[in-house]
Coordinates of C-alpha atoms in Angstrom, one line a residue:
X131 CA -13.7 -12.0 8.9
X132 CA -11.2 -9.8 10.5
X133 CA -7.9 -9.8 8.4
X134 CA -4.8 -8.3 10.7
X135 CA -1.6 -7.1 9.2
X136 CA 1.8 -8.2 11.0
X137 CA 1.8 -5.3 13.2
X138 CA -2.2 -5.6 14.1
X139 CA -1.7 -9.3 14.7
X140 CA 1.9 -8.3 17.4
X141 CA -0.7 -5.5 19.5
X142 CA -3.3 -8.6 20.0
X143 CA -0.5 -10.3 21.2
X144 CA 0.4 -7.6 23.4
X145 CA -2.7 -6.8 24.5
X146 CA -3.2 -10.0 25.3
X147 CA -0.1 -10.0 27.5
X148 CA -0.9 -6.5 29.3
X149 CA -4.6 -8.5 29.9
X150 CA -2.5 -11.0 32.4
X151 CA -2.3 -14.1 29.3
X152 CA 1.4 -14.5 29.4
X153 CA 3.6 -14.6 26.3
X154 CA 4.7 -18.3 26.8
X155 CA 0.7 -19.3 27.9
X156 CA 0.0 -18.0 23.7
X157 CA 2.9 -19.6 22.5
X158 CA 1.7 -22.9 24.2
X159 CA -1.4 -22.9 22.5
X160 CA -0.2 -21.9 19.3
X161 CA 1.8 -24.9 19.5
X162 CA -0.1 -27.4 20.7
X163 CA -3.2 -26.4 18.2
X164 CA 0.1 -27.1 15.4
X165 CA 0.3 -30.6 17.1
X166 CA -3.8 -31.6 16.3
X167 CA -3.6 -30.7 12.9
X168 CA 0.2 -32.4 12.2
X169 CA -0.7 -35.7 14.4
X170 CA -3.8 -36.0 11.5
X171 CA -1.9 -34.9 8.8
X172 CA 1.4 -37.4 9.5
X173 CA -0.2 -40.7 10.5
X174 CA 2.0 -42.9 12.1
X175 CA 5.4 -41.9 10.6
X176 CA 7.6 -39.4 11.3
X177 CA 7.7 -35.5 11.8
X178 CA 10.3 -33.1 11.6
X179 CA 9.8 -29.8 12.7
X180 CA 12.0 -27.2 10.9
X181 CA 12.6 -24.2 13.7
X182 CA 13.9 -20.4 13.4
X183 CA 14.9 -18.4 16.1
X184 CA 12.3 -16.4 17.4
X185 CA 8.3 -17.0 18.3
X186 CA 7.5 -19.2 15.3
X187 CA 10.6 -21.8 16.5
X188 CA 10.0 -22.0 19.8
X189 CA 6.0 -22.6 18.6
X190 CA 7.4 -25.2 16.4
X191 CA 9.6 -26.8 19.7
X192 CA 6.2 -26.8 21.6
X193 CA 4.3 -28.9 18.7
X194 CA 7.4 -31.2 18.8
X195 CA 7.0 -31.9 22.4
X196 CA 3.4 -32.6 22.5
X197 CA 3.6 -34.8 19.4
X198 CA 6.5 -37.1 21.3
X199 CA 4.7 -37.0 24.4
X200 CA 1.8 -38.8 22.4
X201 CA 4.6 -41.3 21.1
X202 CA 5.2 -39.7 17.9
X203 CA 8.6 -40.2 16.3
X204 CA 9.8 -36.7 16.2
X205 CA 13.0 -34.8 15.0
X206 CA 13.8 -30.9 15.5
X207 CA 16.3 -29.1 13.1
X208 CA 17.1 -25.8 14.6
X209 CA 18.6 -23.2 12.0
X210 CA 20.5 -21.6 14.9
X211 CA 22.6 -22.5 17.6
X212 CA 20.1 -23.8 20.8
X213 CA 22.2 -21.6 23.2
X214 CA 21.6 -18.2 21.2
X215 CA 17.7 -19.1 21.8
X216 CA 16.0 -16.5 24.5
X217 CA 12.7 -15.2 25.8
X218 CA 10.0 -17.5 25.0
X219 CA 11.2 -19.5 22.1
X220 CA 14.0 -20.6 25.2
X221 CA 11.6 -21.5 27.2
X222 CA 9.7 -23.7 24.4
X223 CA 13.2 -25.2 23.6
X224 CA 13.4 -26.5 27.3
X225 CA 10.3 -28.7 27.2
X226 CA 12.1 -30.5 23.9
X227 CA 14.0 -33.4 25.5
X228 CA 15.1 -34.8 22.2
X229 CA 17.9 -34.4 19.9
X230 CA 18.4 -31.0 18.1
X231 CA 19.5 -31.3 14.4
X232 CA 21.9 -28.6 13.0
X233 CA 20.2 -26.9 10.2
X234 CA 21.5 -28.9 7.1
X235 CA 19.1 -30.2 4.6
X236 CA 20.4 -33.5 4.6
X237 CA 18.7 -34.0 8.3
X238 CA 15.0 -34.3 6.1
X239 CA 15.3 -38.2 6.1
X240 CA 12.1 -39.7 4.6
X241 CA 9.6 -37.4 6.9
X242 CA 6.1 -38.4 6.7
X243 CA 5.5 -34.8 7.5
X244 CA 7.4 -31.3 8.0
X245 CA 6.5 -28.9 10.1
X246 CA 7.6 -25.3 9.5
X247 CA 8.4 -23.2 12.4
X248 CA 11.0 -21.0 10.5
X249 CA 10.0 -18.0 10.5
X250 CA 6.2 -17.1 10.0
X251 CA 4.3 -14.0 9.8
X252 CA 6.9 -11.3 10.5
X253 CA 9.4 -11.9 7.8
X254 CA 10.1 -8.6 5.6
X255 CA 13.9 -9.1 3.8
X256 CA 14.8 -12.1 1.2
X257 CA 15.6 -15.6 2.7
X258 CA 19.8 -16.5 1.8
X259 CA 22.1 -18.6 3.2
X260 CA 21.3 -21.9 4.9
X261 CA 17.4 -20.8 5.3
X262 CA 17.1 -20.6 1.6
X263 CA 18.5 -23.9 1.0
X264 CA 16.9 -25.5 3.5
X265 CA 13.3 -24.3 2.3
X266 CA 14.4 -25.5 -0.6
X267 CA 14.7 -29.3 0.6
X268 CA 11.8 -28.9 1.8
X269 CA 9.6 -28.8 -0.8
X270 CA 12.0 -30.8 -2.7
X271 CA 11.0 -33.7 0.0
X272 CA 7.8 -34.5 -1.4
X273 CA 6.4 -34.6 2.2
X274 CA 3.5 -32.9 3.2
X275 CA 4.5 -29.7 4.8
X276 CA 2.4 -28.2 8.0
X277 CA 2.9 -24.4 7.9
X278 CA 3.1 -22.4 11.5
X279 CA 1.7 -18.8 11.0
X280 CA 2.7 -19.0 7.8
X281 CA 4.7 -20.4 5.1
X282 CA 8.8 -19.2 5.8
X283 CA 9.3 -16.8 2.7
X284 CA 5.7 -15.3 2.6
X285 CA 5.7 -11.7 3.8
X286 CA 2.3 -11.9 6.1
X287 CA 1.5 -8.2 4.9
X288 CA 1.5 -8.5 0.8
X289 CA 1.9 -12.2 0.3
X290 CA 5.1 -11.8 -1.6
X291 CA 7.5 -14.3 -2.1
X292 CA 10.4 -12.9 -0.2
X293 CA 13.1 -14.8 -2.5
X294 CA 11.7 -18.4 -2.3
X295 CA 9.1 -19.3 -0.1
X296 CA 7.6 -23.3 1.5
X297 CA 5.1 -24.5 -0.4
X298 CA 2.7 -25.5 2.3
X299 CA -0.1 -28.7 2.1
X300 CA -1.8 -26.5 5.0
X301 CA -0.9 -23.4 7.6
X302 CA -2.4 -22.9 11.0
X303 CA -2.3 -19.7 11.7
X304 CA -3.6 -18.0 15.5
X305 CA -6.5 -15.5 16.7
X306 CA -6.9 -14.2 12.6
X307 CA -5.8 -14.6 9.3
X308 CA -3.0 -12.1 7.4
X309 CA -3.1 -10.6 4.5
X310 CA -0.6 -13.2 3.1
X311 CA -3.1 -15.6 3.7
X312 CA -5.4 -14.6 1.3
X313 CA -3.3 -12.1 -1.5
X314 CA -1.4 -14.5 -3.9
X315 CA 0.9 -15.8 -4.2
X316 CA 0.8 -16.1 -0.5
X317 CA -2.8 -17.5 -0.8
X318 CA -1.5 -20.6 -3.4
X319 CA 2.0 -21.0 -0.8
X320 CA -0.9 -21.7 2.2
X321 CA -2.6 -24.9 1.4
X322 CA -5.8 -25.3 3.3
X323 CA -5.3 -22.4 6.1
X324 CA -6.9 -23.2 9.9
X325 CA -7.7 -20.3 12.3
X326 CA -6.8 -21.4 15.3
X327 CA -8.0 -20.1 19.1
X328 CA -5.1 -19.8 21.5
X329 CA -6.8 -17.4 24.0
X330 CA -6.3 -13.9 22.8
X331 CA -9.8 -11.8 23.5
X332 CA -11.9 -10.9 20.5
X333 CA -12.5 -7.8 22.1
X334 CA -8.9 -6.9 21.3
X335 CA -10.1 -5.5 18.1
X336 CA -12.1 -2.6 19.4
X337 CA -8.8 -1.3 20.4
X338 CA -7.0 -2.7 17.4
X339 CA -9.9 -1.0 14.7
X340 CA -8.9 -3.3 11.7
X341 CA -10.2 -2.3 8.4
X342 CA -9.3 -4.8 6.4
X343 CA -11.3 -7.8 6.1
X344 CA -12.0 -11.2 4.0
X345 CA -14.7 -10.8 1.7
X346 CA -17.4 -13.4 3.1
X347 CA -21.4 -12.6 3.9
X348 CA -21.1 -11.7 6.9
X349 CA -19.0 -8.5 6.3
X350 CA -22.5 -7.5 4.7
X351 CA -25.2 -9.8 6.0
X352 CA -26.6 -6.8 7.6
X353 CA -27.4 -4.6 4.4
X354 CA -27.8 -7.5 1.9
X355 CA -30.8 -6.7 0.2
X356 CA -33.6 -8.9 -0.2
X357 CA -37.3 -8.4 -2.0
X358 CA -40.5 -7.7 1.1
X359 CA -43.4 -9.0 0.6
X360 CA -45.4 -5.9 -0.2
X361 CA -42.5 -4.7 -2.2
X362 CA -42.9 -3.8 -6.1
X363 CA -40.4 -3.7 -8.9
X364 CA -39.7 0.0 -8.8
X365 CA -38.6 -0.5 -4.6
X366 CA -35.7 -2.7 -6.4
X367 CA -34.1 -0.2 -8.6
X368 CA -33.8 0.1 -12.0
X369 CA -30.2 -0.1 -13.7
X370 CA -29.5 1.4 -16.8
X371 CA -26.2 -0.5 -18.6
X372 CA -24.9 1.3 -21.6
X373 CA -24.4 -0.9 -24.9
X374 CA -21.7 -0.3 -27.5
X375 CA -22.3 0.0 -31.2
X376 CA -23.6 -3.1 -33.3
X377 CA -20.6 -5.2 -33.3
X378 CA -20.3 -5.0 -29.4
X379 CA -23.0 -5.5 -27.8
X380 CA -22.5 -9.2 -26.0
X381 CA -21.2 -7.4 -22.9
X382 CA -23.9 -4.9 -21.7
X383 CA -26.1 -7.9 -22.6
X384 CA -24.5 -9.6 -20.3
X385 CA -24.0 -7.1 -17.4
X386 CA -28.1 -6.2 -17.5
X387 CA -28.9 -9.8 -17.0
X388 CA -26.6 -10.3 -14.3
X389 CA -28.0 -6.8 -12.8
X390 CA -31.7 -8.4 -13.1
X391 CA -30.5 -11.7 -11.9
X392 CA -29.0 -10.2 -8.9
X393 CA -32.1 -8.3 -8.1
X394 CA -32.5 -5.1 -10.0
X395 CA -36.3 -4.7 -10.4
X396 CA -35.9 -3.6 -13.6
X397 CA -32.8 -2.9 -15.9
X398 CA -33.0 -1.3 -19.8
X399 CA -29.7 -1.1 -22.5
X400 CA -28.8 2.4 -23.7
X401 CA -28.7 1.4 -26.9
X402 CA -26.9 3.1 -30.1
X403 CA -29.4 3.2 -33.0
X404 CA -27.7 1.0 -35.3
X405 CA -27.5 -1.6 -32.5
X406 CA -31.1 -1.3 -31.7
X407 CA -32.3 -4.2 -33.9
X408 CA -29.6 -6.8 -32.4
X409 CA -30.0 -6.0 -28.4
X410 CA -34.1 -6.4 -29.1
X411 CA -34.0 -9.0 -30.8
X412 CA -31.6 -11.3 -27.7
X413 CA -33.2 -9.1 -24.7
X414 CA -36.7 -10.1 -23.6
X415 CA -36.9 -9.1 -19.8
X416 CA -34.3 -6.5 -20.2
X417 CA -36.0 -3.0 -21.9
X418 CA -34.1 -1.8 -24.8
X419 CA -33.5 2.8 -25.3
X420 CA -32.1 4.0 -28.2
X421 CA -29.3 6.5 -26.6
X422 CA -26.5 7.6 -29.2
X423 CA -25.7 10.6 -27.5
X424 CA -24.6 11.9 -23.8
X425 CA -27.5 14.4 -24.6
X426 CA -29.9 11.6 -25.0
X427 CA -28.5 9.5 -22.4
X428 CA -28.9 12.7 -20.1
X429 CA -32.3 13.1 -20.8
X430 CA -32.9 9.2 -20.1
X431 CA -31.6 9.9 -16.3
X432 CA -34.0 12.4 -15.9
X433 CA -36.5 9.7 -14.8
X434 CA -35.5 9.6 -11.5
X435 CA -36.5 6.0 -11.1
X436 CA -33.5 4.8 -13.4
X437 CA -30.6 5.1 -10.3
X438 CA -27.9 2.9 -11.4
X439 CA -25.8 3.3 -14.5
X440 CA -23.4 0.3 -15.4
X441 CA -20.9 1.8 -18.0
X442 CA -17.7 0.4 -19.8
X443 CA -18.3 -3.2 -21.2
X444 CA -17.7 -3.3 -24.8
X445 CA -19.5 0.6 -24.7
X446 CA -16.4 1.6 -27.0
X447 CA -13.1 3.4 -25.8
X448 CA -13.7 7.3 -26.9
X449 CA -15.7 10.6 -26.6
X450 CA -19.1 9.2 -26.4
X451 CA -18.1 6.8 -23.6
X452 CA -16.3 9.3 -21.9
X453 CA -18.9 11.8 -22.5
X454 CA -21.9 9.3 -20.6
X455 CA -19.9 8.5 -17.5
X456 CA -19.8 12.6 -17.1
X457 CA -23.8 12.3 -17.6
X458 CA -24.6 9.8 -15.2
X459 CA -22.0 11.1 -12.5
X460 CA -23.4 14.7 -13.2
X461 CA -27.1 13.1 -12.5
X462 CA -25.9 11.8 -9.2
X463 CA -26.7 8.2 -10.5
X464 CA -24.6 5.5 -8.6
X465 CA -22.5 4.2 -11.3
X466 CA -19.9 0.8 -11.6
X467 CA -17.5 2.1 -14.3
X468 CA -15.8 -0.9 -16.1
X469 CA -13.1 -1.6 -19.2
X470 CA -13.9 1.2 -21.8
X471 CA -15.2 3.7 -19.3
X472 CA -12.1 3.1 -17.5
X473 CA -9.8 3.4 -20.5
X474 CA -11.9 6.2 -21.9
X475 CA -10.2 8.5 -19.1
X476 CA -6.7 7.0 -19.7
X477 CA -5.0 11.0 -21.0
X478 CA -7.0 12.3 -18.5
X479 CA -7.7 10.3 -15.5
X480 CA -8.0 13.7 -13.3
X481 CA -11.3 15.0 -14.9
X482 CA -12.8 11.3 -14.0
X483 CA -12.1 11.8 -9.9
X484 CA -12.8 15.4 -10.0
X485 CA -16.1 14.4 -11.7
X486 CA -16.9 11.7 -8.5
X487 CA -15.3 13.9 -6.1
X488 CA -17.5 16.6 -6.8
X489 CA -20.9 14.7 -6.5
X490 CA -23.1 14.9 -3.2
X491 CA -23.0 11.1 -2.8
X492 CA -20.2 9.5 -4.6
X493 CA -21.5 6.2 -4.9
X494 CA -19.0 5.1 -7.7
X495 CA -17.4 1.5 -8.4
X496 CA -14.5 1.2 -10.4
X497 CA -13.7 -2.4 -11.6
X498 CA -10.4 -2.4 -13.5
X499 CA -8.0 -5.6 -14.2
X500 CA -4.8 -5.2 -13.3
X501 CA -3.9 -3.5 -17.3
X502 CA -6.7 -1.0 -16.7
X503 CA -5.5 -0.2 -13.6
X504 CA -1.9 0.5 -14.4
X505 CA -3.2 3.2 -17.4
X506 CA -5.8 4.8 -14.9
X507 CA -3.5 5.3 -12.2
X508 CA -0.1 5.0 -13.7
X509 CA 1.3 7.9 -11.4
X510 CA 0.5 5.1 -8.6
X511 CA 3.2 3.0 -10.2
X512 CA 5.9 5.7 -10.4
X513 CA 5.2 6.9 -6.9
X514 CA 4.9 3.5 -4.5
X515 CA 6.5 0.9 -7.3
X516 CA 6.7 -1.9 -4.3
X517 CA 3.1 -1.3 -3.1
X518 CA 0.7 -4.6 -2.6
X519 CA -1.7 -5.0 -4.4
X520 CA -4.2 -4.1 -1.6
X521 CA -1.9 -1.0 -0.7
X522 CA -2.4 -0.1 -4.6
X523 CA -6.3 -0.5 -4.1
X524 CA -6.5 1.8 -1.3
X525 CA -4.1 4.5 -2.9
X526 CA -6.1 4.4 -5.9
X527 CA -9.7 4.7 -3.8
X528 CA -8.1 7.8 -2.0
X529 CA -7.2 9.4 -5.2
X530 CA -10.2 8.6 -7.2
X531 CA -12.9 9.1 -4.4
X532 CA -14.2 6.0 -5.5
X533 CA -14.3 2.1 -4.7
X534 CA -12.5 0.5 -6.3
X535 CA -12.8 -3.2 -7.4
X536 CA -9.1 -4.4 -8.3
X537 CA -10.4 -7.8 -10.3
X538 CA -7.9 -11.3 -10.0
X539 CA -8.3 -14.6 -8.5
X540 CA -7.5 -12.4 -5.4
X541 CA -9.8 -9.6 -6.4
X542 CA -9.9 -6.3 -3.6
X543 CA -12.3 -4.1 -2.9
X544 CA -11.3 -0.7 -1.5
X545 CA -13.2 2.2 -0.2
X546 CA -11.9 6.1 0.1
X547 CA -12.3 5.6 4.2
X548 CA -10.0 2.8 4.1
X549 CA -11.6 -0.2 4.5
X550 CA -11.1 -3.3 2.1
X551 CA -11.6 -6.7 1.5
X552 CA -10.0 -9.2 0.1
X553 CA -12.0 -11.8 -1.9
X554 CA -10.7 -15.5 -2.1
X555 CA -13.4 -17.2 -3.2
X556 CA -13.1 -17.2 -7.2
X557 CA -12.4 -21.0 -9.2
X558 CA -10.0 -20.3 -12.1
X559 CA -12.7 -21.1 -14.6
X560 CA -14.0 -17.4 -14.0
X561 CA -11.1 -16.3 -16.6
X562 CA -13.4 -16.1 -19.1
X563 CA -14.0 -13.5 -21.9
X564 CA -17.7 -11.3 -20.7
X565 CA -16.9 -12.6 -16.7
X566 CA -16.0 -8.9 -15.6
X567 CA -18.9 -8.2 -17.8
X568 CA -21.3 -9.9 -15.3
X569 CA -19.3 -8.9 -12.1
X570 CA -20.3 -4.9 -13.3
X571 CA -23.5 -6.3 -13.9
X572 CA -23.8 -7.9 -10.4
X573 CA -22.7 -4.7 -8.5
X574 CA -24.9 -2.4 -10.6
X575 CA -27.8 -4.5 -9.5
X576 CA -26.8 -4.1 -6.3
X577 CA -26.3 -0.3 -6.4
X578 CA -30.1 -0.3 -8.0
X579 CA -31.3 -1.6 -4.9
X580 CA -29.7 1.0 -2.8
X581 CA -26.6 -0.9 -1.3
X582 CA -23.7 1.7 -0.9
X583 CA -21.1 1.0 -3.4
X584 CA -18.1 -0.7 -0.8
X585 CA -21.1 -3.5 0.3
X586 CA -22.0 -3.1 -3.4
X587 CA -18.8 -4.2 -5.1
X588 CA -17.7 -6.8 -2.0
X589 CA -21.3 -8.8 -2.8
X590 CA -21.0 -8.7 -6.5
X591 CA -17.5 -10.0 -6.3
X592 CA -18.2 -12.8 -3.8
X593 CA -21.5 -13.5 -5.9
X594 CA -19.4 -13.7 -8.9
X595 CA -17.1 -15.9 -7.0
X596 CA -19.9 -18.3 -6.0
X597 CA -21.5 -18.6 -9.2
X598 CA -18.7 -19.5 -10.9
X599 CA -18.1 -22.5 -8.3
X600 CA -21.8 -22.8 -8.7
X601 CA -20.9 -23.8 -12.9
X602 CA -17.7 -25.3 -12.5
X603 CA -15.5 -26.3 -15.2
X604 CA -16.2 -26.0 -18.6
X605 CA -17.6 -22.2 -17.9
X606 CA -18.2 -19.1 -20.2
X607 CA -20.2 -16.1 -19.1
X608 CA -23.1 -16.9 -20.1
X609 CA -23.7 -19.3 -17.5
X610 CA -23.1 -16.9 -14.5
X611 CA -26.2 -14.7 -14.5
X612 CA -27.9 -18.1 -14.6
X613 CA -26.0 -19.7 -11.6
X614 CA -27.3 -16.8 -9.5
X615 CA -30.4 -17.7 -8.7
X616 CA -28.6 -20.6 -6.7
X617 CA -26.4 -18.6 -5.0
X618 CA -29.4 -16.6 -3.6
X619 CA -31.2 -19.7 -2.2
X620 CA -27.8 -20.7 -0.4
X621 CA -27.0 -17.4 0.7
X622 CA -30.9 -16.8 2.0
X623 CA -30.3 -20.0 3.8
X624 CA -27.0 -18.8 5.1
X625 CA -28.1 -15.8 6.1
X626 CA -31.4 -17.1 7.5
X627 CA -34.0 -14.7 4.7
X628 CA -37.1 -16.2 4.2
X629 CA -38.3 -16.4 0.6

């Protein structure tokens, strides 16, 4: 689940090294676990391997030996003279007993299957010249193409298309996966991606301390809630969601069914008067409060019982919303803050941290889109213009003293401490109107049952993810909170939880 950054991924490899593995010994393996997945991928036709210069070539000459030394027809085009070669990629390049091809796109003769060895991971300037074109043969080829590391063009730290960047059937990438791998567009440029062992020590990451990480169950299997047997309703939390006035009141409908279908013992709407009649009317396990005021909404929180607030869909953008985050921040509530209670603070985004930074326990979730996010932290944008959007996520968790949930189909979690997760998981039928609704929903039943807000938002987005693969196509949001109750039997399987 560990995700290492270009620079994480080099000390493994060095440490690795220093533990008496020699540099060429990894590059062997690298190679030859390239070579299982091309031989599959190819058939019986034939492979050229498209090499760079440096570790990712000479992986790329290592794959090409071992597939002709299974009787493989096999062609290397090297994008740089074979002399200039050194170090370990040298060494690779001596067990290749075949022709080397100059690097001209023309060389890509009806291949059953490329293999890209040009440059990998490490890449951080825009491809030009004779790279450019030639990655652009190559997915002109209409041949399957078998990434090394991964896909030439992809910077392994952002997933950013450096230029122009292979468009990969698959990737095999060595010891763990990059943040390419998973943040589009990288993600979409990968194809299937393989992890593949070539004899670097997991114990490598005490020393290396990552703290970034894909979002899967078991970056939170131990802290996943689930219901005891002498447990009552009340030892699940209750989460109060706050409901806009009475032509908007769909979307805390659906965020307190997805709280109660995720496991909130009990969950109630703070309901304006005039909006009373409507959420009573479509709510029966859900409890309905009038609240039109922070005062009144205040004065809910004092039962203690009521510990998770879920504020901001469809609550209104204004001076009561902005007014009732204030309350349930002020009543040490753990709070998801979504949409309106995001763009409530948009001229004043200051007195939102301050408010979370000067609670006891800032147990705080912030779930913005990409829009929300750019008016909440717009100084973000003027200050690190180029940042990724996980670097953005972490910037905007420092400054905010909260997590914060970034949404997309590559939707990051980020915690003030630094850890984040990246989650990769979610179909493209989850762009829906009321989805986000139910992701706040999720996580605010999540925070009712006590799970700290970075486990909090990482399970309701990879529970959100699931449940949409759970409905498939053809999806609106209405279907999520119901999906859940499947994704709970899989992930008590998964996780080995009786119930």
């Amino acid at each position: 689940m560990e995700i290492l950054t270009v620079s994480e991924m080099t000390a493994a490899d060095q440490a690795a090294i220093a533990g008496g593995t020699p540099g060429f010994a990894l590059m062997r393996s690298a190679g030859r676990a390239v070579a299982e997945v091309a031989g599959a991928m190819a058939g019986r036709g034939r492979i050229v391997v498209v090499a760079g210069r440096g570790t990712n070539g000479g992986e790329g000459f290592v794959a090409g030996a071992d597939l002709a030394a299974r009787g493989r027809e096999v062609s290397v085009i090297l994008l740089c003279d074979r002399a200039t070669l050194t170090g370990d990629a040298a060494l690779a390049s001596a067990q290749w007993t075949g022709e080397v091809l100059p690097c001209d796109p023309a060389a890509l003769v009806r291949p059953n299957l490329i293999i890209d060895a040009l440059f990998g991971a490490g890449l951080n300037r825009p491809v030009k010249g004779d790279p450019f074109a030639m990655i652009a043969a190559m997915n002109a080829s209409g041949a399957p193409i078998l990434a090394v590391d991964l896909p030439s063009g992809i910077n392994g730290d952002t997933g950013e298309v450096m230029g122009i960047a292979v468009e990969a059937s698959a990737t095999v990438t060595f010891f763990r996966r990059k943040p390419g791998h998973l943040l589009l567009p990288g993600r979409i440029h990968c194809g299937e991606v393989e992890v593949a062992d070539i004899g670097i020590d997991a114990d490598v990451l005490d020393t290396i301390a990552p703290k970034t990480f894909e979002n899967v169950p078991e970056l939170w299997a131990d802290i996943f809630p689930s219901p005891q047997a002498d447990g009552h309703k009340y030892a699940r939390g209750h989460a109060v969601v706050v409901s806009g006035d009475l032509t908007s009141t769909g979307a805390a409908r659906l965020s307190a069914r997805a709280a109660l279908r995720a496991g909130a013992g009990l969950v109630t709407v703070a309901s304006p008067r005039d909006a009373l009649a409507v959420n009573a009317a479509a709510l029966t396990a859900v409890m309905v409060r009038e609240t039109d005021s922070a005062r009144q909404f205040a004065e809910l929180l004092a039962d203690k019982r009521l510990n998770a607030c879920v504020i901001g869909p469809a609550s209104g953008v204004g001076e009561r919303t902005r007014e009732m985050v204030l309350a349930a921040l002020h009543a040490q509530r753990s709070v998801v803050l979504d949409a309106d209670a995001l763009t409530s603070f948009t001229d004043d985004p200051q007195a939102l941290f301050t408010a979370i930074k000067n609670r006891s326990d800032p147990q705080v979730v912030l779930t913005p889109h990409d829009g929300e996010f750019a008016r909440l932290f717009s100084a973000l944008a003027s200050s690190h213009p180029h940042a990724s959007k996980l670097e953005r996520a972490r910037l905007a968790a420092v400054q905010s003293g909260a997590v914060v949930l970034l949404k997309g189909a590559d939707t990051v979690i980020a915690a003030p401490d630094g850890r984040a997760a990246i989650t990769a998981n979610a179909p493209p039928w989850l762009a829906t109107a009321g989805s986000g609704d139910v992701l706040a929903g999720i996580a605010g039943g999540m925070l009712a049952q006590r799970v700290p807000a970075f486990e909090a938002a990482c399970i309701g987005a990879w529970m959100h993810g699931e449940a949409g693969q759970e409905v498939g196509p053809g999806l609106i949001a209405e279907d999520l909170p119901e999906a859940l109750p499947a994704v709970l039997r899989n992930l008590y399987d998964e996780l080995g939880i009786a119930y």
